[in-house]
mmCIF file of C-alpha atoms and ligand atoms in Angstrom:
data_model
loop_
_atom_site.group_PDB
_atom_site.id
_atom_site.type_symbol
_atom_site.label_atom_id
_atom_site.label_comp_id
_atom_site.label_asym_id
_atom_site.label_seq_id
_atom_site.Cartn_x
_atom_site.Cartn_y
_atom_site.Cartn_z
ATOM 1 C CA MET Q 6 0.102 -0.192 -0.461
ATOM 2 C CA THR Q 7 1.899 3.611 -0.761
ATOM 3 C CA ARG Q 8 1.230 6.664 1.536
ATOM 4 C CA LEU Q 9 -1.693 7.852 -0.616
ATOM 5 C CA ASP Q 10 -3.992 4.829 -0.652
ATOM 6 C CA ASP Q 11 -3.226 4.908 3.570
ATOM 7 C CA LEU Q 12 -4.372 8.448 3.598
ATOM 8 C CA LEU Q 13 -7.361 7.741 1.062
ATOM 9 C CA THR Q 14 -8.552 4.819 3.268
ATOM 10 C CA GLN Q 15 -8.475 7.734 6.463
ATOM 11 C CA ILE Q 16 -10.095 11.038 5.093
ATOM 12 C CA ASP Q 17 -14.516 10.235 5.737
ATOM 13 C CA HIS Q 18 -15.600 11.004 2.514
ATOM 14 C CA SER Q 19 -18.853 12.042 4.377
ATOM 15 C CA ARG Q 20 -17.241 15.644 5.562
ATOM 16 C CA ILE Q 21 -15.281 16.617 3.124
ATOM 17 C CA PRO Q 22 -14.210 20.181 2.524
ATOM 18 C CA ARG Q 23 -17.249 21.375 0.420
ATOM 19 C CA HIS Q 24 -14.604 24.570 -0.449
ATOM 20 C CA VAL Q 25 -10.604 24.254 -0.498
ATOM 21 C CA ALA Q 26 -8.550 28.040 -0.841
ATOM 22 C CA ILE Q 27 -5.485 27.720 -1.075
ATOM 23 C CA ILE Q 28 -3.056 30.268 -0.305
ATOM 24 C CA MET Q 29 0.324 28.065 -3.016
ATOM 25 C CA ASP Q 30 3.184 30.033 -2.035
ATOM 26 C CA GLY Q 31 7.161 29.090 -2.166
ATOM 27 C CA ASN Q 32 8.349 28.871 -5.375
ATOM 28 C CA GLY Q 33 10.864 31.185 -5.383
ATOM 29 C CA ARG Q 34 12.480 29.099 -2.645
ATOM 30 C CA TRP Q 35 11.827 25.859 -4.350
ATOM 31 C CA ALA Q 36 14.224 27.567 -7.237
ATOM 32 C CA ASN Q 37 17.090 28.769 -4.813
ATOM 33 C CA LEU Q 38 17.601 25.988 -3.296
ATOM 34 C CA ARG Q 39 17.985 24.025 -6.329
ATOM 35 C CA GLY Q 40 20.154 26.441 -8.069
ATOM 36 C CA ARG Q 41 17.516 27.551 -10.753
ATOM 37 C CA PRO Q 42 16.396 30.724 -11.662
ATOM 38 C CA ARG Q 43 12.708 31.895 -9.616
ATOM 39 C CA SER Q 44 10.511 30.861 -13.005
ATOM 40 C CA ASP Q 45 11.517 27.325 -13.172
ATOM 41 C CA GLY Q 46 10.035 27.222 -9.606
ATOM 42 C CA HIS Q 47 6.820 29.045 -11.261
ATOM 43 C CA ALA Q 48 6.736 26.952 -14.125
ATOM 44 C CA GLU Q 49 6.084 23.988 -11.836
ATOM 45 C CA GLY Q 50 4.058 25.207 -9.524
ATOM 46 C CA VAL Q 51 2.103 24.551 -12.621
ATOM 47 C CA THR Q 52 2.351 21.060 -12.104
ATOM 48 C CA SER Q 53 1.218 21.311 -8.580
ATOM 49 C CA VAL Q 54 -2.065 23.109 -9.966
ATOM 50 C CA HIS Q 55 -3.040 20.610 -12.075
ATOM 51 C CA ARG Q 56 -2.881 17.581 -9.199
ATOM 52 C CA ALA Q 57 -4.168 19.920 -6.613
ATOM 53 C CA VAL Q 58 -6.593 20.547 -9.648
ATOM 54 C CA GLU Q 59 -7.493 17.000 -10.082
ATOM 55 C CA PHE Q 60 -7.458 15.409 -6.191
ATOM 56 C CA SER Q 61 -10.088 17.778 -6.172
ATOM 57 C CA SER Q 62 -12.410 16.535 -8.771
ATOM 58 C CA ASP Q 63 -11.437 13.931 -7.042
ATOM 59 C CA MET Q 64 -12.545 13.965 -3.629
ATOM 60 C CA GLY Q 65 -15.351 15.782 -5.127
ATOM 61 C CA ILE Q 66 -14.823 19.637 -4.188
ATOM 62 C CA GLU Q 67 -17.208 21.694 -4.729
ATOM 63 C CA TYR Q 68 -14.606 24.879 -5.012
ATOM 64 C CA LEU Q 69 -11.466 25.362 -5.000
ATOM 65 C CA THR Q 70 -10.204 28.657 -4.667
ATOM 66 C CA LEU Q 71 -6.908 29.628 -5.215
ATOM 67 C CA TYR Q 72 -4.001 32.265 -5.129
ATOM 68 C CA ALA Q 73 -2.796 32.854 -8.106
ATOM 69 C CA PHE Q 74 -1.180 35.971 -8.726
ATOM 70 C CA SER Q 75 -2.214 39.401 -5.896
ATOM 71 C CA THR Q 76 -2.705 42.865 -6.547
ATOM 72 C CA GLU Q 77 0.636 43.744 -4.452
ATOM 73 C CA ASN Q 78 2.236 40.813 -6.776
ATOM 74 C CA TRP Q 79 2.721 44.143 -9.635
ATOM 75 C CA ASN Q 80 5.377 45.390 -6.837
ATOM 76 C CA ARG Q 81 8.099 41.829 -7.914
ATOM 77 C CA PRO Q 82 10.240 43.070 -10.783
ATOM 78 C CA GLN Q 83 8.741 43.316 -14.282
ATOM 79 C CA GLU Q 84 10.352 40.759 -15.310
ATOM 80 C CA GLU Q 85 8.945 38.354 -13.196
ATOM 81 C CA VAL Q 86 5.825 39.960 -13.656
ATOM 82 C CA ASP Q 87 5.719 39.092 -17.685
ATOM 83 C CA THR Q 88 6.802 35.500 -17.255
ATOM 84 C CA LEU Q 89 4.769 35.007 -14.354
ATOM 85 C CA MET Q 90 1.789 36.363 -16.987
ATOM 86 C CA HIS Q 91 3.039 33.943 -20.431
ATOM 87 C CA LEU Q 92 3.176 30.744 -17.662
ATOM 88 C CA ILE Q 93 -0.111 31.664 -16.620
ATOM 89 C CA GLY Q 94 -1.925 32.839 -19.861
ATOM 90 C CA TRP Q 95 0.085 29.677 -21.490
ATOM 91 C CA ALA Q 96 -1.326 27.248 -18.616
ATOM 92 C CA ILE Q 97 -4.776 27.787 -19.055
ATOM 93 C CA GLU Q 98 -4.995 27.879 -22.983
ATOM 94 C CA ARG Q 99 -2.915 23.705 -22.828
ATOM 95 C CA GLU Q 100 -5.095 23.105 -19.344
ATOM 96 C CA LEU Q 101 -7.977 23.636 -21.829
ATOM 97 C CA PRO Q 102 -9.103 20.600 -23.203
ATOM 98 C CA GLU Q 103 -8.734 18.795 -19.889
ATOM 99 C CA LEU Q 104 -10.627 21.229 -17.636
ATOM 100 C CA LEU Q 105 -12.747 20.134 -20.348
ATOM 101 C CA ARG Q 106 -13.162 16.830 -19.777
ATOM 102 C CA ASN Q 107 -12.828 17.059 -16.321
ATOM 103 C CA ASN Q 108 -16.233 19.276 -16.230
ATOM 104 C CA VAL Q 109 -14.151 21.789 -14.860
ATOM 105 C CA ARG Q 110 -16.006 25.161 -14.338
ATOM 106 C CA ILE Q 111 -13.638 28.271 -14.502
ATOM 107 C CA HIS Q 112 -13.902 31.559 -12.551
ATOM 108 C CA LEU Q 113 -12.143 34.763 -12.751
ATOM 109 C CA ILE Q 114 -11.532 36.644 -9.431
ATOM 110 C CA GLY Q 115 -9.765 39.575 -9.292
ATOM 111 C CA ASP Q 116 -8.562 43.081 -11.800
ATOM 112 C CA ILE Q 117 -8.126 41.597 -14.405
ATOM 113 C CA ASP Q 118 -8.480 44.156 -16.289
ATOM 114 C CA ARG Q 119 -4.754 44.883 -15.266
ATOM 115 C CA ILE Q 120 -4.101 41.809 -16.555
ATOM 116 C CA PRO Q 121 -1.428 41.801 -20.279
ATOM 117 C CA ASP Q 122 -3.431 41.856 -23.246
ATOM 118 C CA ASP Q 123 -2.787 38.066 -24.252
ATOM 119 C CA ALA Q 124 -2.965 36.321 -20.851
ATOM 120 C CA ARG Q 125 -6.113 38.005 -20.138
ATOM 121 C CA ARG Q 126 -7.705 36.453 -23.768
ATOM 122 C CA ARG Q 127 -7.009 33.197 -22.728
ATOM 123 C CA LEU Q 128 -7.909 33.661 -19.331
ATOM 124 C CA ARG Q 129 -11.185 34.599 -20.755
ATOM 125 C CA ASN Q 130 -11.757 32.110 -22.961
ATOM 126 C CA SER Q 131 -10.964 29.297 -20.177
ATOM 127 C CA GLU Q 132 -13.514 31.128 -17.979
ATOM 128 C CA GLN Q 133 -16.435 30.962 -21.827
ATOM 129 C CA ALA Q 134 -15.066 27.637 -23.240
ATOM 130 C CA THR Q 135 -15.963 26.091 -19.327
ATOM 131 C CA ALA Q 136 -19.429 27.740 -19.106
ATOM 132 C CA HIS Q 137 -21.356 24.966 -18.859
ATOM 133 C CA CYS Q 138 -19.426 22.972 -16.688
ATOM 134 C CA THR Q 139 -20.583 21.593 -13.641
ATOM 135 C CA GLY Q 140 -18.061 19.582 -11.779
ATOM 136 C CA LEU Q 141 -15.044 20.980 -9.830
ATOM 137 C CA ARG Q 142 -15.892 24.790 -9.830
ATOM 138 C CA LEU Q 143 -11.958 26.331 -10.026
ATOM 139 C CA LEU Q 144 -11.816 29.539 -8.828
ATOM 140 C CA MET Q 145 -8.381 31.255 -9.485
ATOM 141 C CA CYS Q 146 -7.925 34.146 -7.899
ATOM 142 C CA LEU Q 147 -5.694 36.555 -10.191
ATOM 143 C CA SER Q 148 -4.735 40.077 -9.809
ATOM 144 C CA TYR Q 149 -7.056 39.820 -6.151
ATOM 145 C CA SER Q 150 -6.659 41.102 -2.893
ATOM 146 C CA SER Q 151 -9.778 41.395 -0.005
ATOM 147 C CA ARG Q 152 -9.271 44.451 0.234
ATOM 148 C CA TRP Q 153 -9.224 46.147 -3.244
ATOM 149 C CA GLU Q 154 -12.873 43.836 -3.373
ATOM 150 C CA ILE Q 155 -13.631 44.909 -0.033
ATOM 151 C CA THR Q 156 -13.115 48.270 -1.178
ATOM 152 C CA GLU Q 157 -14.866 47.633 -5.110
ATOM 153 C CA ALA Q 158 -18.801 46.195 -2.925
ATOM 154 C CA ALA Q 159 -18.243 49.019 -0.909
ATOM 155 C CA ARG Q 160 -18.332 51.529 -4.072
ATOM 156 C CA ARG Q 161 -21.021 49.431 -5.381
ATOM 157 C CA LEU Q 162 -22.703 49.656 -2.332
ATOM 158 C CA ALA Q 163 -22.715 53.240 -2.173
ATOM 159 C CA ARG Q 164 -23.258 54.320 -5.628
ATOM 160 C CA ARG Q 165 -27.101 53.059 -5.205
ATOM 161 C CA VAL Q 166 -27.751 54.485 -2.196
ATOM 162 C CA SER Q 167 -26.968 57.564 -4.067
ATOM 163 C CA ASP Q 168 -28.988 56.861 -6.510
ATOM 164 C CA GLY Q 169 -31.223 56.305 -4.057
ATOM 165 C CA ASP Q 170 -32.120 52.031 -4.997
ATOM 166 C CA LEU Q 171 -30.446 51.618 -1.627
ATOM 167 C CA ASP Q 172 -31.837 51.590 2.094
ATOM 168 C CA PRO Q 173 -28.395 52.069 4.227
ATOM 169 C CA GLU Q 174 -30.233 50.632 6.839
ATOM 170 C CA SER Q 175 -31.129 47.509 4.606
ATOM 171 C CA ILE Q 176 -27.240 46.807 3.796
ATOM 172 C CA SER Q 177 -26.737 43.751 5.336
ATOM 173 C CA GLU Q 178 -23.280 41.199 5.780
ATOM 174 C CA GLN Q 179 -25.209 39.095 3.152
ATOM 175 C CA SER Q 180 -25.644 42.039 1.532
ATOM 176 C CA ILE Q 181 -21.747 43.149 1.411
ATOM 177 C CA ALA Q 182 -21.252 39.549 0.433
ATOM 178 C CA ASP Q 183 -23.310 40.080 -2.328
ATOM 179 C CA ASN Q 184 -21.000 42.127 -3.598
ATOM 180 C CA LEU Q 185 -17.554 40.709 -3.560
ATOM 181 C CA ALA Q 186 -16.523 38.460 -6.354
ATOM 182 C CA THR Q 187 -17.779 35.731 -4.401
ATOM 183 C CA ALA Q 188 -21.074 36.337 -4.894
ATOM 184 C CA GLY Q 189 -23.383 32.734 -4.518
ATOM 185 C CA ILE Q 190 -20.548 31.104 -3.402
ATOM 186 C CA PRO Q 191 -20.186 29.560 -0.008
ATOM 187 C CA ASP Q 192 -17.488 30.322 2.616
ATOM 188 C CA PRO Q 193 -14.246 28.234 2.847
ATOM 189 C CA ASP Q 194 -14.010 25.506 5.317
ATOM 190 C CA LEU Q 195 -10.184 24.927 5.041
ATOM 191 C CA LEU Q 196 -7.465 27.239 3.848
ATOM 192 C CA ILE Q 197 -4.584 25.569 2.829
ATOM 193 C CA ARG Q 198 -1.398 28.045 3.085
ATOM 194 C CA THR Q 199 1.738 25.881 1.348
ATOM 195 C CA GLY Q 200 5.751 27.745 1.552
ATOM 196 C CA GLY Q 201 5.901 27.965 5.533
ATOM 197 C CA GLU Q 202 4.320 31.839 6.430
ATOM 198 C CA GLN Q 203 1.124 32.259 8.380
ATOM 199 C CA ARG Q 204 -0.278 35.037 7.211
ATOM 200 C CA ILE Q 205 -3.021 35.709 4.968
ATOM 201 C CA SER Q 206 -1.729 37.970 2.507
ATOM 202 C CA ASN Q 207 -4.834 40.305 1.721
ATOM 203 C CA PHE Q 208 -6.679 36.874 0.546
ATOM 204 C CA LEU Q 209 -10.384 36.602 0.553
ATOM 205 C CA LEU Q 210 -10.475 38.581 4.720
ATOM 206 C CA TYR Q 211 -14.086 38.347 4.458
ATOM 207 C CA GLN Q 212 -15.018 35.254 3.019
ATOM 208 C CA ILE Q 213 -12.322 33.421 5.852
ATOM 209 C CA ALA Q 214 -14.070 34.580 8.984
ATOM 210 C CA TYR Q 215 -14.802 30.982 10.168
ATOM 211 C CA SER Q 216 -13.027 29.562 7.188
ATOM 212 C CA GLU Q 217 -10.709 25.639 9.397
ATOM 213 C CA LEU Q 218 -6.585 27.333 8.542
ATOM 214 C CA TYR Q 219 -4.256 25.373 7.479
ATOM 215 C CA PHE Q 220 -0.163 26.463 7.227
ATOM 216 C CA THR Q 221 1.947 23.137 5.973
ATOM 217 C CA ASN Q 222 6.244 23.814 5.352
ATOM 218 C CA THR Q 223 5.641 21.771 1.829
ATOM 219 C CA LEU Q 224 6.670 24.236 -1.111
ATOM 220 C CA TRP Q 225 3.832 24.621 -3.305
ATOM 221 C CA PRO Q 226 5.854 22.524 -6.189
ATOM 222 C CA ASP Q 227 6.070 20.195 -3.996
ATOM 223 C CA PHE Q 228 2.376 20.213 -2.539
ATOM 224 C CA ASP Q 229 1.036 16.550 -3.423
ATOM 225 C CA LYS Q 230 -1.013 14.961 -2.984
ATOM 226 C CA VAL Q 231 -0.406 13.071 0.266
ATOM 227 C CA ALA Q 232 0.795 16.671 0.797
ATOM 228 C CA TYR Q 233 -3.519 17.603 -0.221
ATOM 229 C CA ALA Q 234 -4.875 14.657 1.985
ATOM 230 C CA GLU Q 235 -2.901 15.945 4.982
ATOM 231 C CA ALA Q 236 -4.463 18.283 5.125
ATOM 232 C CA ILE Q 237 -8.295 17.089 3.961
ATOM 233 C CA ILE Q 238 -7.201 14.638 6.942
ATOM 234 C CA ASP Q 239 -6.026 16.971 10.032
ATOM 235 C CA PHE Q 240 -9.108 19.414 8.857
ATOM 236 C CA GLN Q 241 -11.754 15.880 9.703
ATOM 237 C CA GLN Q 242 -9.947 16.481 13.171
ATOM 238 C CA ARG Q 243 -11.056 19.141 13.810
ATOM 239 C CA GLU Q 244 -14.477 20.861 15.550
ATOM 240 C CA ARG Q 245 -16.231 23.645 13.961
ATOM 241 C CA ARG Q 246 -18.013 25.553 16.892
ATOM 242 C CA PHE Q 247 -19.122 28.441 15.333
ATOM 243 C CA GLY Q 248 -19.079 30.169 18.733
ATOM 244 C CA LYS Q 249 -21.368 27.409 20.543
ATOM 245 C CA THR Q 250 -20.154 24.916 22.526
ATOM 246 C CA SER Q 251 -18.242 21.856 22.114
ATOM 247 C CA ALA Q 252 -21.770 19.997 23.579
ATOM 248 C CA GLN Q 253 -23.722 22.141 21.847
ATOM 249 C CA VAL Q 254 -22.166 21.245 18.447
ATOM 250 C CA ASN Q 255 -22.581 16.949 19.895
ATOM 251 C CA ASN Q 256 -26.421 16.826 20.392
ATOM 252 C CA ASN Q 257 -27.246 18.535 17.125
HETATM 253 C C1 LIG R 307 3.964 32.053 -4.762
HETATM 254 O O1 LIG R 307 5.192 31.729 -4.773
HETATM 255 C C2 LIG R 307 3.498 32.870 -6.401
HETATM 256 C C3 LIG R 307 3.320 33.660 -6.735
HETATM 257 C C4 LIG R 307 3.345 34.309 -5.683
HETATM 258 C C5 LIG R 307 2.992 34.422 -7.360
HETATM 259 P P1 LIG R 307 6.687 33.112 -4.286
HETATM 260 O O2 LIG R 307 6.944 33.882 -5.977
HETATM 261 O O3 LIG R 307 6.079 33.705 -3.727
HETATM 262 O O4 LIG R 307 7.122 32.098 -3.459
HETATM 263 P P2 LIG R 307 8.785 32.555 -2.451
HETATM 264 O O5 LIG R 307 7.453 33.118 -1.207
HETATM 265 O O6 LIG R 307 9.347 34.474 -2.681
HETATM 266 O O7 LIG R 307 9.553 31.127 -2.590
HETATM 267 C C1 LIG R 308 1.570 35.278 -1.867
HETATM 268 O O1 LIG R 308 2.603 35.244 -1.702
HETATM 269 C C2 LIG R 308 0.231 35.198 -2.750
HETATM 270 C C3 LIG R 308 0.274 34.537 -3.619
HETATM 271 C C4 LIG R 308 0.272 33.090 -3.013
HETATM 272 C C5 LIG R 308 -0.701 34.990 -5.282
HETATM 273 P P1 LIG R 308 3.701 36.571 -1.478
HETATM 274 O O2 LIG R 308 5.174 35.387 -2.127
HETATM 275 O O3 LIG R 308 3.258 37.213 -2.366
HETATM 276 O O4 LIG R 308 3.020 36.917 0.026
HETATM 277 P P2 LIG R 308 3.829 37.252 0.449
HETATM 278 O O5 LIG R 308 4.379 38.465 -0.168
HETATM 279 O O6 LIG R 308 5.420 37.355 0.648
HETATM 280 O O7 LIG R 308 3.419 38.017 1.992
HETATM 281 MG MG1 LIG R 309 6.121 34.338 -1.930
#
């Protein structure tokens, strides 16, 4: 029995997280450790994305949200930004046939207008081409930051108030959620960050209010199905109380 087979027997298939979000960190360090350019780490990271999508589909996870490029990442050296944009466009196009075969639907989350034309066209094409798919929903966060998203939501609500379409007193937590890029999508149950840092880096601040957080030192290119299965098993061992007592949760 392989280590993966062993872990798969430990997963409770009646308690799979509906929505998993991942901060895919550590590509640069993975390459550095091998004396290779950072771009090699990003390229290897694409293989990891492929694996994570496949495993999420196999596990019956409904939503997988991947943090691929943050608003702050625009401040990296131009050469790295260019390489990443090229890689993202190339990878999405290459993966499209298999995504379609696996019934995966792509959603783009973020300030997509900032993405260079060529990559943006390929990304939009993948979103349109998979719009009919009914399997895993893959949310790709690109040029995304949570403060950007919340600011946009505030602006949209304020516009409706000033137009007289919305009473400020009627704004609820749900109205905020409905104006985020993730409108209609349930909050993540499990948030994974690879690469050893224990921070959120401006990701889904509103949506992760009650997510289970899982930090691993494994660098993103090394995050394989074993590592993913371990994260799910760890998640399944936790008690989600949502403010209640343990006794209350267990009596339900
Ligand atoms: C994550 O890996 C990928 C992106 C942020 C685009 P990094 O490029 O941040 O890798 P490290 O953190 O420098 O190792
Ligand atoms: C977070 O990684 C963003 C993505 C994974 C896309 P970073 O490497 O940019 O995060 P910080 O800057 O170390 O917090
Ligand atoms: Mg990093």
